[in-house]
Short mmCIF file of C-alpha atoms and ligand atoms in Angstrom, two decimals:
data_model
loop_
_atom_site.label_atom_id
_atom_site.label_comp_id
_atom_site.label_asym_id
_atom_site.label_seq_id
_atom_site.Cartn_x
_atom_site.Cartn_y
_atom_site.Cartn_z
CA UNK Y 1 1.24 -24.32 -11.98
CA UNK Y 2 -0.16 -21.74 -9.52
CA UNK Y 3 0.19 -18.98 -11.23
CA UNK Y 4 -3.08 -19.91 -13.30
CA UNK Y 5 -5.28 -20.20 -10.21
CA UNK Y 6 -8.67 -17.94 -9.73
CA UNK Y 7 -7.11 -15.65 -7.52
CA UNK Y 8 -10.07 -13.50 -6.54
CA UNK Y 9 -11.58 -16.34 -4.99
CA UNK Y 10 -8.74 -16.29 -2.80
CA UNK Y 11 -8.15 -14.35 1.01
CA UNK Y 12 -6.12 -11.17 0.50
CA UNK Y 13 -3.28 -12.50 2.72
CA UNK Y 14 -3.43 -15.38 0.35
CA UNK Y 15 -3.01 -12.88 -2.65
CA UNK Y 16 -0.96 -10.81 -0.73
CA UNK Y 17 1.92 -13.92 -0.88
CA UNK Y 18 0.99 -15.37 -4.06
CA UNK Y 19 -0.03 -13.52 -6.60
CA UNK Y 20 2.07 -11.41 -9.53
CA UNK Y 21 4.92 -13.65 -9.65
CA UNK Y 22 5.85 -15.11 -13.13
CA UNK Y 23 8.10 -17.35 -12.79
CA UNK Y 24 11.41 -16.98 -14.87
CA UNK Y 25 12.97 -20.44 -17.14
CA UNK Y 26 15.24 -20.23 -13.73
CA UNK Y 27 12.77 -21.72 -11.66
CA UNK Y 28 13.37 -19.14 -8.64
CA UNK Y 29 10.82 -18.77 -5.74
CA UNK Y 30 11.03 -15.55 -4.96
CA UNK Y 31 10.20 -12.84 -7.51
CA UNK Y 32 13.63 -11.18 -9.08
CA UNK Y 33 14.57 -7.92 -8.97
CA UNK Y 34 14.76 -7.19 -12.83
CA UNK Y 35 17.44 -4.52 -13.15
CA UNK Y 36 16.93 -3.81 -16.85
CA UNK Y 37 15.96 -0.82 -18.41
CA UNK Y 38 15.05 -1.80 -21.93
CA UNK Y 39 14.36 -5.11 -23.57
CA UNK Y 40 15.76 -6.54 -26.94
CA UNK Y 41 13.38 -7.68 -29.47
CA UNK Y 42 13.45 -10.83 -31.90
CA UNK Y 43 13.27 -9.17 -35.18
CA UNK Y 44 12.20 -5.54 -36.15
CA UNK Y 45 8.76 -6.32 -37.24
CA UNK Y 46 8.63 -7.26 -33.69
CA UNK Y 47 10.32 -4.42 -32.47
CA UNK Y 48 7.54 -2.15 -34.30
CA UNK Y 49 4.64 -4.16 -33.63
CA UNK Y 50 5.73 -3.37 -29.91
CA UNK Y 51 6.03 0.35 -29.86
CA UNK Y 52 2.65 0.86 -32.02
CA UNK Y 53 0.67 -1.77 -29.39
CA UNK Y 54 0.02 -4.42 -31.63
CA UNK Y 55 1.88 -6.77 -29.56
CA UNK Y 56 1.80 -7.44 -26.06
CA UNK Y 57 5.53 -6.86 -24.08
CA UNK Y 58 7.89 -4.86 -22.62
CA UNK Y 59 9.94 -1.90 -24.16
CA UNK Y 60 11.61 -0.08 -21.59
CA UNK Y 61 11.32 -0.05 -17.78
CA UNK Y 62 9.39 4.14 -17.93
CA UNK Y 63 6.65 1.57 -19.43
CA UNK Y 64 6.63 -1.54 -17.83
CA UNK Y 65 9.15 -3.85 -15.85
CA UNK Y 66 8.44 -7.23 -14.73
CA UNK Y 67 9.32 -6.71 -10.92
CA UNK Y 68 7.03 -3.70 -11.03
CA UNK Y 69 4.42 -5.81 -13.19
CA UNK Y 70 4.20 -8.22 -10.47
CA UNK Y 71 3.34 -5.92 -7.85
CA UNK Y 72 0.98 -3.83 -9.52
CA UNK Y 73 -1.07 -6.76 -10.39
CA UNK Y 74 -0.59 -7.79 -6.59
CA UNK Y 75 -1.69 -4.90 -5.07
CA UNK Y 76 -4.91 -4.41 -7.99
CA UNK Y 77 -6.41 -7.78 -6.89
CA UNK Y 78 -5.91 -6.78 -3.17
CA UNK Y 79 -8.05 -3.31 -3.62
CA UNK Y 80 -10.30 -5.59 -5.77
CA UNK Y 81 -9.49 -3.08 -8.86
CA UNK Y 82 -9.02 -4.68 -12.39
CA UNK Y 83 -5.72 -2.34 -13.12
CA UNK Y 84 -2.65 -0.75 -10.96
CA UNK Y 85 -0.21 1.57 -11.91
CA UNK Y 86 2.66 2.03 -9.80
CA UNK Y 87 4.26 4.94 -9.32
CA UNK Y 88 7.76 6.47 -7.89
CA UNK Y 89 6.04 8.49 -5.12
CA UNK Y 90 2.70 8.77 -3.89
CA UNK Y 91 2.67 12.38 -4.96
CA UNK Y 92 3.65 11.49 -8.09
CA UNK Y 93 0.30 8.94 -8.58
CA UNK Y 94 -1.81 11.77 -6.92
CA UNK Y 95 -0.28 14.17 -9.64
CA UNK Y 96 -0.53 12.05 -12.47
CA UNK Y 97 -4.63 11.33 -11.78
CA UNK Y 98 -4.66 15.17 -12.29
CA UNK Y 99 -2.63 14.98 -15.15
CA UNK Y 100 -4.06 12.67 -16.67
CA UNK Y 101 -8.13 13.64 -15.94
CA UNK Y 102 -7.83 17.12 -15.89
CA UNK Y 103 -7.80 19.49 -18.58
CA UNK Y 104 -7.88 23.95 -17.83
CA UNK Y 105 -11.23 24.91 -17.10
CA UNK Y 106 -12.39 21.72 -14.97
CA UNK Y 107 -13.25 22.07 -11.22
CA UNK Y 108 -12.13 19.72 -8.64
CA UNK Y 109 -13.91 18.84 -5.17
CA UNK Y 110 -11.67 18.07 -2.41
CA UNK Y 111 -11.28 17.23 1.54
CA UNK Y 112 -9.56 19.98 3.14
CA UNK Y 113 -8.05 17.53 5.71
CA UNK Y 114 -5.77 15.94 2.95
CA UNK Y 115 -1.92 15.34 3.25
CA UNK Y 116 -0.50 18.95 2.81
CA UNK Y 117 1.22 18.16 -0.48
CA UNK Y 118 -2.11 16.69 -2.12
CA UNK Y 119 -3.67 20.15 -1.11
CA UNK Y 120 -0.82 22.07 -3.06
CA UNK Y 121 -0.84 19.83 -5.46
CA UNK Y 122 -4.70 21.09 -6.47
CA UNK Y 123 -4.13 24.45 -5.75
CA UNK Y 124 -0.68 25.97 -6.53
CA UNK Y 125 -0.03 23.39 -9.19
CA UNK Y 126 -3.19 22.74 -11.16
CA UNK Y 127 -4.26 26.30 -9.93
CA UNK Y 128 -1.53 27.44 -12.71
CA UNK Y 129 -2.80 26.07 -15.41
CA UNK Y 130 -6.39 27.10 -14.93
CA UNK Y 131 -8.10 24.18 -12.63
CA UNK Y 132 -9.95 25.30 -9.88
CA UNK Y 133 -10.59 23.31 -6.33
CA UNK Y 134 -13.04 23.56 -3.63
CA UNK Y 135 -12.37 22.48 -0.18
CA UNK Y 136 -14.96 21.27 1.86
CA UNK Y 137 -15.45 19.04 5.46
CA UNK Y 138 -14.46 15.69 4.85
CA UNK Y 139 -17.42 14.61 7.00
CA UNK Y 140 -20.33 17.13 5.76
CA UNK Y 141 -21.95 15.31 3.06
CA UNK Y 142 -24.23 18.24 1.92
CA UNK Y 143 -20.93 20.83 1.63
CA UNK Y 144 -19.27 17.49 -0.76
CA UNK Y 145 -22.65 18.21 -2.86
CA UNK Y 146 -23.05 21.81 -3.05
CA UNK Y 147 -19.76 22.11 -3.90
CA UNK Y 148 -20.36 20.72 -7.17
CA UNK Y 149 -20.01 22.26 -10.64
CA UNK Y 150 -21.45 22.09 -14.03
CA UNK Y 151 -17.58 21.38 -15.02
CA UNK Y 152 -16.82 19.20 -11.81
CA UNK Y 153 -14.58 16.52 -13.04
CA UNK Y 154 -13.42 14.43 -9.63
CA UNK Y 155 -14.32 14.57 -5.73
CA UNK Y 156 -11.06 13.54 -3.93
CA UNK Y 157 -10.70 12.33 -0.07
CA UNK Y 158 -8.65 10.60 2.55
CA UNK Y 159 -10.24 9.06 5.24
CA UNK Y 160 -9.65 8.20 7.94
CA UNK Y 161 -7.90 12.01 7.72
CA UNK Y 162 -5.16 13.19 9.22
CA UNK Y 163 -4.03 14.03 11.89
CA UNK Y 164 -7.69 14.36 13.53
CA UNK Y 165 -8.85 10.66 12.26
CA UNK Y 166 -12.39 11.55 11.37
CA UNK Y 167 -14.15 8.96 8.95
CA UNK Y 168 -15.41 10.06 5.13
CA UNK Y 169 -18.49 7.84 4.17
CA UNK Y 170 -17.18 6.77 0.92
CA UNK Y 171 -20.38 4.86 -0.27
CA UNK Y 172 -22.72 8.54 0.48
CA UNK Y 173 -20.29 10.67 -1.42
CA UNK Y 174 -19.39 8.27 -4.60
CA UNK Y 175 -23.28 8.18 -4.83
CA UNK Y 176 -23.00 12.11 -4.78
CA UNK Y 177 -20.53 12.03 -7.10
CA UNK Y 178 -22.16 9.77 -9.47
CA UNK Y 179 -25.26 11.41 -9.25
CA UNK Y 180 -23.54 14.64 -11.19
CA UNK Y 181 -21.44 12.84 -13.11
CA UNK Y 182 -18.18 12.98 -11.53
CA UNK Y 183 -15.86 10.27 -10.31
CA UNK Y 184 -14.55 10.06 -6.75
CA UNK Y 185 -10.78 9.51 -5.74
CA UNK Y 186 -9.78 7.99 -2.66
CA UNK Y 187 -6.43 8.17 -0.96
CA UNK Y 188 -5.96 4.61 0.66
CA UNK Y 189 -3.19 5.54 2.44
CA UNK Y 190 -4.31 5.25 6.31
CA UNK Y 191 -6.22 2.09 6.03
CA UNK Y 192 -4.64 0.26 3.39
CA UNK Y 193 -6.96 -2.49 1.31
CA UNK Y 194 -6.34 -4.54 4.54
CA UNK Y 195 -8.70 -2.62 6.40
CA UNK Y 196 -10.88 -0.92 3.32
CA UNK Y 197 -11.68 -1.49 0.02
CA UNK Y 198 -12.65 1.60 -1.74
CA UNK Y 199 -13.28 0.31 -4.78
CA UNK Y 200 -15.89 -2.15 -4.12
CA UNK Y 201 -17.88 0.77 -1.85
CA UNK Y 202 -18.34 2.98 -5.16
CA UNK Y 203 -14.85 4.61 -5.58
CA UNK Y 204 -13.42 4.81 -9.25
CA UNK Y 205 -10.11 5.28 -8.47
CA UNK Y 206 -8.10 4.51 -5.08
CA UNK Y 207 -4.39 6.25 -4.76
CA UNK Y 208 -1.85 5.27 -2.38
CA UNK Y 209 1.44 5.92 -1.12
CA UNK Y 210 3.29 2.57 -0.81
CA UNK Y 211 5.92 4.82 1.54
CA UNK Y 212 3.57 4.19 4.57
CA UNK Y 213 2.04 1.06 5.47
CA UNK Y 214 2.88 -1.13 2.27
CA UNK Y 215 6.62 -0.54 3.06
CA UNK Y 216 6.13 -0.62 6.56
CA UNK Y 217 9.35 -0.59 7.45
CA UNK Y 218 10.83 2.87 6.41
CA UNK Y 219 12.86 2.35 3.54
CA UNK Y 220 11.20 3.16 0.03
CA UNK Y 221 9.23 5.93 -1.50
CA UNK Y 222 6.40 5.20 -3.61
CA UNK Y 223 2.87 5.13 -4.88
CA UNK Y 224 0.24 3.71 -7.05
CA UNK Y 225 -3.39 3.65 -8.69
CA UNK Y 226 -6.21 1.17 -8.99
CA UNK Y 227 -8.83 1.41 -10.56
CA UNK Y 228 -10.89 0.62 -13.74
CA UNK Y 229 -9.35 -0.89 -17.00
CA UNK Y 230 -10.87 1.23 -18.94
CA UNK Y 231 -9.37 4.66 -16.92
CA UNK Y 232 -6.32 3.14 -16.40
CA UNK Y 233 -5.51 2.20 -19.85
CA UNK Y 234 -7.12 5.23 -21.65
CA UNK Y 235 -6.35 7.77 -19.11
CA UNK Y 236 -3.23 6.64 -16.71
CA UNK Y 237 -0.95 4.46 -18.52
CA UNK Y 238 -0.07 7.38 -21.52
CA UNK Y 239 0.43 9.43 -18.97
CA UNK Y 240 2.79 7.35 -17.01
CA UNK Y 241 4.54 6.24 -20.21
CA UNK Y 242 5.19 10.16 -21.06
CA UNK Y 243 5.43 11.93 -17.41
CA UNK Y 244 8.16 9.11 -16.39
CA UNK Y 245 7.40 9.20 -12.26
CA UNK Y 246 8.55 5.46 -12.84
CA UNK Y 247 8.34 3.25 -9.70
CA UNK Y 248 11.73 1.50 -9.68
CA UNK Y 249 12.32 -2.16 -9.59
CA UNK Y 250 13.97 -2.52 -6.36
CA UNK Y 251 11.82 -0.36 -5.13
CA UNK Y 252 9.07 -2.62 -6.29
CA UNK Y 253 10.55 -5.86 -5.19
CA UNK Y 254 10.57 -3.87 -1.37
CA UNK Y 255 6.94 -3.32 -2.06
CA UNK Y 256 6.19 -6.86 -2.89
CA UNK Y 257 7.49 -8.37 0.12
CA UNK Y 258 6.00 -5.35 2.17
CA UNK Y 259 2.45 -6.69 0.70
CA UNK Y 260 3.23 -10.50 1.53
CA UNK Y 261 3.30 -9.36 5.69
CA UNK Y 262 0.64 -6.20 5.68
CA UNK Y 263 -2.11 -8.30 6.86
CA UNK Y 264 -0.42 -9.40 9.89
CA UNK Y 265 1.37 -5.93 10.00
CA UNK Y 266 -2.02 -4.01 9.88
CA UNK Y 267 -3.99 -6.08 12.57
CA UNK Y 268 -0.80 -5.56 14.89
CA UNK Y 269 -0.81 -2.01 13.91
CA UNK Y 270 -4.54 -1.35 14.91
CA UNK Y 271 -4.30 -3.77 18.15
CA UNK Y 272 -1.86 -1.67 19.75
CA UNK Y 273 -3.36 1.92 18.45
CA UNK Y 274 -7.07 0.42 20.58
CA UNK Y 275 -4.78 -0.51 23.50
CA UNK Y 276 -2.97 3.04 23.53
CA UNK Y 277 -6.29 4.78 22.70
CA UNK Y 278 -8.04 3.29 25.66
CA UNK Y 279 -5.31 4.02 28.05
CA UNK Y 280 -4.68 7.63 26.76
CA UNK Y 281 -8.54 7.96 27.76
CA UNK Y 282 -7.55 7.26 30.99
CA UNK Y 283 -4.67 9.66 31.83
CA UNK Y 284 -5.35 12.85 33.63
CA UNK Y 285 -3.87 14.99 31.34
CA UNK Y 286 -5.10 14.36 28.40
CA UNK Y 287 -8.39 16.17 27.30
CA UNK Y 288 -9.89 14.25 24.26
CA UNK Y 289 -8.64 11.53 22.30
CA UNK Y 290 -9.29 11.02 18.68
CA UNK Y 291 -9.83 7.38 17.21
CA UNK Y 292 -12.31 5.54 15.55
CA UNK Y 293 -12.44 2.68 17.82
CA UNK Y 294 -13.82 4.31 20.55
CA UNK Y 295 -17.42 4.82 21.38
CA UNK Y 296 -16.49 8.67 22.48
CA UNK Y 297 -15.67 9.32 18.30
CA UNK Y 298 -18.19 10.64 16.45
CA UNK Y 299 -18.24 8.38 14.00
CA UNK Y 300 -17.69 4.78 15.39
CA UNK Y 301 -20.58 3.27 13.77
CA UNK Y 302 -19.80 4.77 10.26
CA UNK Y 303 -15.85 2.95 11.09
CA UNK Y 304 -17.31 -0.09 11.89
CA UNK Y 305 -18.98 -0.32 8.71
CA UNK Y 306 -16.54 0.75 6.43
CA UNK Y 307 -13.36 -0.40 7.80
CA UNK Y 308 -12.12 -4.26 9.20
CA UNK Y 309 -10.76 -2.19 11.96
CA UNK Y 310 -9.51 0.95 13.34
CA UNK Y 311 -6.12 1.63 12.14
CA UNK Y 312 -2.68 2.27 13.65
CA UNK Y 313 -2.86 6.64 14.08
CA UNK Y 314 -4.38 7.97 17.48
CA UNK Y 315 -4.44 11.72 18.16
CA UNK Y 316 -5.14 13.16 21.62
CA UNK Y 317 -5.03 16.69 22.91
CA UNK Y 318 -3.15 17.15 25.96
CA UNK Y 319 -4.30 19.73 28.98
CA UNK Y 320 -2.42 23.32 28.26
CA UNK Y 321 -1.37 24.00 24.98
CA UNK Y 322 1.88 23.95 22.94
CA UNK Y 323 4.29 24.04 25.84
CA UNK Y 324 2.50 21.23 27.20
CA UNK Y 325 2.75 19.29 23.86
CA UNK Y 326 6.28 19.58 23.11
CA UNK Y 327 7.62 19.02 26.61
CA UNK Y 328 5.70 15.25 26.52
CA UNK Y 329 7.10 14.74 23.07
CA UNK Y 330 10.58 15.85 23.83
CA UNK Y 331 10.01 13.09 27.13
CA UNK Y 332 9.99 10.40 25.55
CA UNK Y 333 12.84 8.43 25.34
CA UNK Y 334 12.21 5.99 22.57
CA UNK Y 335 9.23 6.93 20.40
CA UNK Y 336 10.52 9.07 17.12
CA UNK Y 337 10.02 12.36 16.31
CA UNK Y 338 8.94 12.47 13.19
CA UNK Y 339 6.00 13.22 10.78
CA UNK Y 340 6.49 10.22 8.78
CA UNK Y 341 3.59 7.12 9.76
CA UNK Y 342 2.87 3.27 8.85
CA UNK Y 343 6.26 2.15 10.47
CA UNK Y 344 7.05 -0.58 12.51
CA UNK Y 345 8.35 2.30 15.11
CA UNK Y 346 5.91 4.38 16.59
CA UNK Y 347 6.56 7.51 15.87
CA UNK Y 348 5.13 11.11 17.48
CA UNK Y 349 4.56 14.68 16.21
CA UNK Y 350 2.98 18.14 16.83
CA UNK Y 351 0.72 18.37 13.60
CA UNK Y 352 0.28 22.53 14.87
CA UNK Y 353 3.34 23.53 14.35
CA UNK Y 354 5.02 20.84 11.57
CA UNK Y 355 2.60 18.76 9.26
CA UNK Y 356 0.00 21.56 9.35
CA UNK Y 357 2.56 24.60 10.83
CA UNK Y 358 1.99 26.69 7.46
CA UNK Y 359 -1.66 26.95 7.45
CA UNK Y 360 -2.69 30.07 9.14
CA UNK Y 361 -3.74 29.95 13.25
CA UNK Y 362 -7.45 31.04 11.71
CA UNK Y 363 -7.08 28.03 9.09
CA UNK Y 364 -5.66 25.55 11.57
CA UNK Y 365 -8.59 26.56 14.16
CA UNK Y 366 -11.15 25.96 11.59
CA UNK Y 367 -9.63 22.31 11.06
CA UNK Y 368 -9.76 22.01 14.57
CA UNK Y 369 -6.12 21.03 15.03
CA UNK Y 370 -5.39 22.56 18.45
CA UNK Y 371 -1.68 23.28 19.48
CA UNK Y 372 -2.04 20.67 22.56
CA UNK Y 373 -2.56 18.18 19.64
CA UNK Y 374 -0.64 15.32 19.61
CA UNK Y 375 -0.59 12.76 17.08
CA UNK Y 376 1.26 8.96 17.39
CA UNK Y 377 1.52 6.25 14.55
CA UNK Y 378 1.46 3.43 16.40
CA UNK Y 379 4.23 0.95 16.05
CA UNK Y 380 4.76 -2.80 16.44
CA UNK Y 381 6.95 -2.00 19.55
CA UNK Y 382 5.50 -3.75 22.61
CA UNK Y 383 2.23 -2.09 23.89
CA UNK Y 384 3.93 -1.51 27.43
CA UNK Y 385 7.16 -0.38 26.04
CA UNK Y 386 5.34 2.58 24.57
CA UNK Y 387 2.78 3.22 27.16
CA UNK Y 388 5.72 3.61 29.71
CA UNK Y 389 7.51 5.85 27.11
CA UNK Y 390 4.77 8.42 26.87
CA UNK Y 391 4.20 8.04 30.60
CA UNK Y 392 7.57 10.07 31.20
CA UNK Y 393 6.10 12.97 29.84
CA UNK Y 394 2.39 12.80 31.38
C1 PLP I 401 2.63 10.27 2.61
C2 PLP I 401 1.29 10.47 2.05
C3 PLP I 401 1.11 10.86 0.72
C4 PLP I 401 2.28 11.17 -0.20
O1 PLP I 401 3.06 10.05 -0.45
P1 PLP I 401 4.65 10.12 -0.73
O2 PLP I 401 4.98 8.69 -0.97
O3 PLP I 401 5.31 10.72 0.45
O4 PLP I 401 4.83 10.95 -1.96
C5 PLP I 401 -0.18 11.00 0.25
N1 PLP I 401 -1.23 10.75 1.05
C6 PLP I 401 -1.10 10.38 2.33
C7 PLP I 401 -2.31 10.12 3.16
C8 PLP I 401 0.17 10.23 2.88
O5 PLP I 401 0.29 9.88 4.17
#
């Protein structure tokens, strides 16, 4: 039977389909959604030998689940990680690597161009309780290194970032980070294992919010971790079992069939972001545009080499300033306004005054997100379709 099979040696839209799935006595062919939230044992030596580890098995569904089983181990072989935790949000798996590496006194390294709630999340939250972050230039590899500390416990990033798309060289700063003894956390989020793999360029630990592209399709919040057996058994897994940011079942079973398409999904996805990128060049009234694939990015060659290909977010700035930015995104007639990204719809938003509105104008300068800054996820819509859309407002 095929569960058995070597799956590693196996194409990750391969795995992405096949693996996770155990099947039930029923003989179904499509992975159950197990709506149970505890499970009975045989006797209650069993029961015990269960709750003190000695025997494999599920307990309750804060633990473990089998829908949820199936695509953690799905999404672990896709990011080439031996372990995955899922999780019910992607904030909650960003919170509970903190939680469950960080202890009062320890000093964290981070990107300043992270997702707004990952940069609370380090310094409001962990701030409290006596951690202490650094924020550095995603793409200055000798800030990521002087920013280091004696009690340094992590380096985190997100690249490509948002909403400017600049590249982190994960490979230069895990061999940073493993030169003083820290691990480094990437947030997969943009890219996806489809287009990166973390893990096998020195990460320890990749995070992810399933909400994005692994949905793809707007319906479900979640998240996860991969990483090493050893972290995410010692480290993650009491945590999870004790926190409770559970990822649900259905949830899951969204998830799973989200992963069974994302290959397709993400080449779509990045085909249409090159097409729009290349035209935006061309338009009058827009400035600069801001993505990977083109030779005008900074770092196009670093892309290349890290990533399969582009990804699906363009940025541009537009001639003029705010006025000129919200009159092309109130124009359109079809995109979405909204912040959210990784959707089969495109969808369009003013990063200055939304996603990044309560950083300060000295703090948003420094990031160099301008207020004629546009930014589009980039949708499975027809290329033209969109193009024209955007047209009525440039
Ligand atoms: C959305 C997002 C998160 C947070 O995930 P949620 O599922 O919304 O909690 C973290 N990182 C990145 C890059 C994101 O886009």
């Amino acid at each position: 039977m095929s569960e058995d099979l070597d799956w590693q040696d196996y194409a990750i839209e391969t795995q992405a389909i096949r693996v996770g799935h155990k099947r039930t006595p029923e003989d179904e062919h499509s992975i159950p959604i197990f709506a149970t939230s505890s499970y009975v044992f045989e006797s209650a030596e069993q029961a015990s030998l269960r709750f003190t580890g000695k025997q494999p098995g599920n307990i309750y569904s804060r633990f473990t689940n089998p829908t949820v089983s199936a695509f953690q181990d799905r999404l672990a072989l896709m990011e080439q990680g031996e372990r995955c935790l899922a999780f019910a949000s992607g904030m909650a798996a960003i919170m509970a690597v903190g939680m469950a590496l960080l202890k009062s006194g320890d000093h964290v390294v981070c990107s300043r161009s992270v997702f707004g709630n990952t940069l609370l999340t380090f310094q409001t939250y962990f701030g409290k309780f006596g951690v202490t972050t650094d924020f550095v230039k995603l793409t200055d590899l000798a800030a990521w290194e002087a920013a280091i500390k004696p009690n340094t416990r992590f380096l985190f990033l997100e690249t490509p970032s948002n909403p400017l798309i600049e590249i982190g060289d994960i490979a230069a700063i895990a061999e940073i980070a493993h030169r003083h003894g820290c691990l480094l956390v990437v947030d997969n989020v943009f890219c996806t294992p489809v287009l990166q793999k973390p893990l096998t360029l020195g990460a320890d630990l990749v995070v992810h919010s399933t909400t994005k592209y692994i949905d793809g399709q707007g319906r479900c919040v979640g998240g996860a971790v991969v990483g090493s057996e050893a972290i995410i058994e010692k480290d993650l897994y009491p945590y999870l079992r004790t926190g409770g940011a559970t990822m649900s079942p259905f949830n899951a079973w969204v998830f799973l069939a989200g992963l069974e398409t994302l290959a397709l999904r993400m080449k779509a996805h990045c085909d249409n972001a090159f097409e729009l990128a290349k035209w935006l060049e061309q338009q009058p009234n827009v400035e600069k545009v801001h993505y990977p694939g083109l030779a005008s990015h900074a770092q196009h060659e670093l892309a290349k080499r890290q990533q399969s290909h582009f990804g699906g977010v363009v940025s541009f700035e537009l001639r003029g300033g705010k006025e000129q930015a919200w009159k092309l995104i109130d124009s359109t007639k079809m995109l979405s306004i909204t912040a959210n990204l990784g959707d089969v719809k495109t969808t369009i938003t003013h990063p200055a005054t939304t996603t990044h509105g309560r950083l300060t104008p000295e703090l948003r300068a420094e990031a160099g997100i301008k207020d004629s800054l546009v930014r589009i996820s980039v949708g499975l819509e027809n290329i033209e379709d969109i193009k024209n859309d955007l047209l009525n407002g440039l």
